[in-house]
């Protein structure tokens, strides 16, 4: 498995999904996930678990998978910024194994 490429592809899929859905500029409640958070979480967790990687997401918790890696995920890190048009938000992923962090990816979703 090319883990760094999987993380980058996942982040780019999140970026593509949010761009297509047009959900970034929504109103944000004081707490809880936004529609954009949930859309980003759905695409990321599906891609990662399909690849055999467990996921622990800020938005939806733990998703088991049979592989040796788990990805800690914030699919839309900075959702308040995104909703207000402040161009500082990202998809943040860190793959770990039993010994700790292995690879990480932070993709600036505004600029790619």
mmCIF file of C-alpha atoms in Angstrom:
data_model
loop_
_atom_site.group_PDB
_atom_site.id
_atom_site.type_symbol
_atom_site.label_atom_id
_atom_site.label_comp_id
_atom_site.label_asym_id
_atom_site.label_seq_id
_atom_site.Cartn_x
_atom_site.Cartn_y
_atom_site.Cartn_z
ATOM 1 C CA UNK A 1 0.000 0.000 0.000
ATOM 2 C CA UNK A 2 1.301 3.448 -0.911
ATOM 3 C CA UNK A 3 0.178 5.146 2.305
ATOM 4 C CA UNK A 4 1.417 8.686 1.504
ATOM 5 C CA UNK A 5 -0.415 8.568 -1.838
ATOM 6 C CA UNK A 6 -3.575 7.245 -0.164
ATOM 7 C CA UNK A 7 -3.550 10.162 2.285
ATOM 8 C CA UNK A 8 -3.017 12.702 -0.502
ATOM 9 C CA UNK A 9 -5.712 11.127 -2.694
ATOM 10 C CA UNK A 10 -8.114 11.177 0.240
ATOM 11 C CA UNK A 11 -7.438 14.866 0.928
ATOM 12 C CA UNK A 12 -7.876 15.701 -2.770
ATOM 13 C CA UNK A 13 -11.162 13.784 -2.844
ATOM 14 C CA UNK A 14 -12.341 15.847 0.119
ATOM 15 C CA UNK A 15 -11.341 19.008 -1.741
ATOM 16 C CA UNK A 16 -13.168 17.900 -4.881
ATOM 17 C CA UNK A 17 -16.285 16.900 -2.954
ATOM 18 C CA UNK A 18 -16.507 20.218 -1.128
ATOM 19 C CA UNK A 19 -15.931 22.192 -4.328
ATOM 20 C CA UNK A 20 -18.622 20.243 -6.203
ATOM 21 C CA UNK A 21 -21.150 20.405 -3.387
ATOM 22 C CA UNK A 22 -20.649 24.093 -2.703
ATOM 23 C CA UNK A 23 -21.188 23.562 1.037
ATOM 24 C CA UNK A 24 -18.261 25.581 2.373
ATOM 25 C CA UNK A 25 -20.026 28.926 2.650
ATOM 26 C CA UNK A 26 -22.845 27.787 4.936
ATOM 27 C CA UNK A 27 -23.848 29.274 8.252
ATOM 28 C CA UNK A 28 -22.160 27.603 11.201
ATOM 29 C CA UNK A 29 -23.793 26.853 14.521
ATOM 30 C CA UNK A 30 -21.889 27.526 17.723
ATOM 31 C CA UNK A 31 -21.052 23.841 18.070
ATOM 32 C CA UNK A 32 -21.301 20.615 16.153
ATOM 33 C CA UNK A 33 -20.300 19.604 12.644
ATOM 34 C CA UNK A 34 -21.400 21.550 9.579
ATOM 35 C CA UNK A 35 -22.797 20.037 6.382
ATOM 36 C CA UNK A 36 -19.351 20.538 4.865
ATOM 37 C CA UNK A 37 -17.716 18.685 7.785
ATOM 38 C CA UNK A 38 -20.088 15.762 7.296
ATOM 39 C CA UNK A 39 -19.627 15.638 3.515
ATOM 40 C CA UNK A 40 -15.837 15.724 3.916
ATOM 41 C CA UNK A 41 -15.969 13.050 6.605
ATOM 42 C CA UNK A 42 -18.119 10.738 4.496
ATOM 43 C CA UNK A 43 -15.828 10.747 1.466
ATOM 44 C CA UNK A 44 -12.640 10.438 3.534
ATOM 45 C CA UNK A 45 -13.812 7.611 5.793
ATOM 46 C CA UNK A 46 -15.214 5.653 2.843
ATOM 47 C CA UNK A 47 -11.971 5.904 0.847
ATOM 48 C CA UNK A 48 -9.751 5.006 3.775
ATOM 49 C CA UNK A 49 -11.783 2.077 5.107
ATOM 50 C CA UNK A 50 -12.211 0.699 1.572
ATOM 51 C CA UNK A 51 -8.391 0.683 1.389
ATOM 52 C CA UNK A 52 -8.258 -1.357 4.612
ATOM 53 C CA UNK A 53 -7.282 1.520 6.904
ATOM 54 C CA UNK A 54 -9.106 2.133 10.187
ATOM 55 C CA UNK A 55 -10.155 5.738 10.817
ATOM 56 C CA UNK A 56 -10.621 7.859 13.898
ATOM 57 C CA UNK A 57 -12.389 11.018 12.744
ATOM 58 C CA UNK A 58 -13.101 14.199 14.654
ATOM 59 C CA UNK A 59 -16.568 14.192 13.086
ATOM 60 C CA UNK A 60 -17.730 10.575 13.284
ATOM 61 C CA UNK A 61 -15.459 8.684 15.644
ATOM 62 C CA UNK A 62 -13.953 5.245 15.056
ATOM 63 C CA UNK A 63 -14.355 3.229 11.848
ATOM 64 C CA UNK A 64 -12.655 -0.188 12.067
ATOM 65 C CA UNK A 65 -10.822 -1.838 9.173
ATOM 66 C CA UNK A 66 -8.658 -4.950 8.966
ATOM 67 C CA UNK A 67 -5.312 -3.332 8.071
ATOM 68 C CA UNK A 68 -2.316 -2.457 10.221
ATOM 69 C CA UNK A 69 -2.812 1.325 10.006
ATOM 70 C CA UNK A 70 -5.256 3.821 11.448
ATOM 71 C CA UNK A 71 -5.702 7.372 10.193
ATOM 72 C CA UNK A 72 -6.508 10.159 12.610
ATOM 73 C CA UNK A 73 -8.625 12.558 10.562
ATOM 74 C CA UNK A 74 -9.969 16.089 10.668
ATOM 75 C CA UNK A 75 -11.622 16.199 7.249
ATOM 76 C CA UNK A 76 -12.279 19.938 7.361
ATOM 77 C CA UNK A 77 -9.845 21.511 9.794
ATOM 78 C CA UNK A 78 -10.950 25.138 10.073
ATOM 79 C CA UNK A 79 -14.617 24.792 9.113
ATOM 80 C CA UNK A 80 -15.480 28.136 10.725
ATOM 81 C CA UNK A 81 -12.901 29.848 8.508
ATOM 82 C CA UNK A 82 -14.266 28.016 5.460
ATOM 83 C CA UNK A 83 -17.843 29.057 6.216
ATOM 84 C CA UNK A 84 -16.813 32.709 6.565
ATOM 85 C CA UNK A 85 -14.696 32.783 3.414
ATOM 86 C CA UNK A 86 -11.416 33.029 5.334
ATOM 87 C CA UNK A 87 -8.993 31.054 3.132
ATOM 88 C CA UNK A 88 -7.279 29.111 5.918
ATOM 89 C CA UNK A 89 -8.672 25.577 6.216
ATOM 90 C CA UNK A 90 -7.363 22.140 5.390
ATOM 91 C CA UNK A 91 -7.887 18.408 5.374
ATOM 92 C CA UNK A 92 -5.593 16.925 8.034
ATOM 93 C CA UNK A 93 -4.682 13.234 8.184
ATOM 94 C CA UNK A 94 -2.081 11.293 10.161
ATOM 95 C CA UNK A 95 -1.526 7.565 9.677
ATOM 96 C CA UNK A 96 -0.310 5.617 12.687
ATOM 97 C CA UNK A 97 0.633 2.030 13.371
ATOM 98 C CA UNK A 98 1.307 0.254 16.652
ATOM 99 C CA UNK A 99 4.552 2.228 17.065
ATOM 100 C CA UNK A 100 3.092 5.690 16.437
ATOM 101 C CA UNK A 101 2.906 8.187 13.545
ATOM 102 C CA UNK A 102 4.019 6.903 10.132
ATOM 103 C CA UNK A 103 2.863 9.488 7.548
ATOM 104 C CA UNK A 104 0.856 12.700 7.613
ATOM 105 C CA UNK A 105 -0.820 14.924 5.052
ATOM 106 C CA UNK A 106 -2.263 18.412 5.434
ATOM 107 C CA UNK A 107 -3.832 19.761 2.249
ATOM 108 C CA UNK A 108 -4.743 23.443 2.008
ATOM 109 C CA UNK A 109 -8.264 23.048 0.613
ATOM 110 C CA UNK A 110 -8.451 26.629 -0.663
ATOM 111 C CA UNK A 111 -5.240 26.558 -2.679
ATOM 112 C CA UNK A 112 -4.599 22.836 -3.206
#
